[in-house]
């Protein structure tokens, strides 16, 4: 494991040589800390939101109004008891149109106006409100992402998201 400033550091899970401010379709999964079920329960194959689960849904939808300059669009999403799945479209905008998309370099530097900054803002907004309800609330430190590259992949992922509550009993995130 590599060290930075004499401390161990986990390597980035992001795709190397990809600029996450680029126009693209991104599938994300974000889990709660220790996969605690803060967001509600699944009953009869339907997700029943807790108060915190309602906050998660509201804040995700609010992403578009908070960042109108990024030309975002939401795809399918689902709030599950201890995790969240969503598809996010980042369109051409003033922050990614200056990039030469032939290079697609994901260099270390200020993380703004990209996928990580969107997720960071979303998690922060949820956390502030959720901790008022349950001081033990927390997110897993990172998030999973996948760049959707074709319509077939988009269809498979969208169906997975839509069907997630029906498959909760066998879900890898169900403790």
Coordinates of N, CA and C in Angstrom, one line a residue, residues 14 19-22 26-28 60 70 88 90 111-121 143-147:
X14 N -11.4 5.2 -8.8 CA -11.8 5.8 -10.0 C -11.0 5.2 -11.2
X19 N -11.5 11.5 -17.1 CA -11.8 12.8 -16.5 C -13.3 12.7 -16.1
X20 N -13.6 12.7 -14.8 CA -15.0 12.5 -14.3 C -15.8 13.8 -14.4
X21 N -15.3 14.8 -15.1 CA -16.2 15.9 -15.4 C -16.7 15.8 -16.8
X22 N -16.2 14.8 -17.5 CA -16.5 14.5 -18.9 C -18.0 14.2 -19.1
X26 N -23.2 7.9 -15.8 CA -22.5 7.3 -14.6 C -23.5 6.5 -13.7
X27 N -23.2 5.3 -13.4 CA -23.9 4.5 -12.5 C -23.2 4.6 -11.1
X28 N -23.9 4.9 -10.1 CA -23.2 5.0 -8.8 C -24.0 4.2 -7.7
X60 N -31.2 13.9 -3.7 CA -30.8 13.4 -5.0 C -31.5 14.2 -6.1
X70 N -24.1 22.5 -14.7 CA -23.4 21.3 -15.1 C -24.1 20.5 -16.1
X88 N -26.6 9.0 -13.3 CA -26.5 10.4 -13.5 C -25.8 10.7 -14.9
X90 N -24.0 13.5 -17.1 CA -23.3 14.8 -17.2 C -23.2 15.1 -18.6
X111 N -11.1 18.9 -6.9 CA -12.2 18.1 -7.3 C -13.5 18.9 -7.3
X112 N -13.7 19.6 -8.4 CA -15.0 20.4 -8.4 C -15.6 20.2 -9.8
X113 N -16.9 20.4 -9.9 CA -17.6 20.3 -11.1 C -17.4 18.9 -11.8
X114 N -17.3 17.9 -11.0 CA -17.2 16.5 -11.6 C -18.0 15.6 -10.7
X115 N -18.0 14.3 -11.1 CA -18.8 13.3 -10.4 C -18.5 13.3 -8.9
X116 N -17.2 13.3 -8.5 CA -16.9 13.2 -7.1 C -17.4 14.4 -6.3
X117 N -17.4 15.6 -6.9 CA -17.9 16.8 -6.2 C -19.4 16.7 -6.0
X118 N -20.1 16.1 -7.0 CA -21.6 15.9 -6.9 C -21.9 15.0 -5.8
X119 N -21.2 13.9 -5.7 CA -21.5 12.9 -4.7 C -21.1 13.4 -3.3
X120 N -20.0 14.1 -3.2 CA -19.6 14.7 -2.0 C -20.6 15.7 -1.5
X121 N -21.2 16.5 -2.3 CA -22.2 17.5 -1.9 C -23.5 16.8 -1.5
X143 N -17.5 5.6 -2.7 CA -18.7 5.2 -3.5 C -18.2 4.4 -4.7
X144 N -19.1 3.6 -5.2 CA -18.8 2.8 -6.4 C -19.3 3.6 -7.6
X145 N -18.5 3.5 -8.7 CA -19.0 4.1 -9.9 C -18.7 3.2 -11.1
X146 N -19.5 3.3 -12.1 CA -19.3 2.6 -13.4 C -19.7 3.6 -14.5
X147 N -18.9 3.7 -15.5 CA -19.2 4.5 -16.7 C -20.0 3.7 -17.6

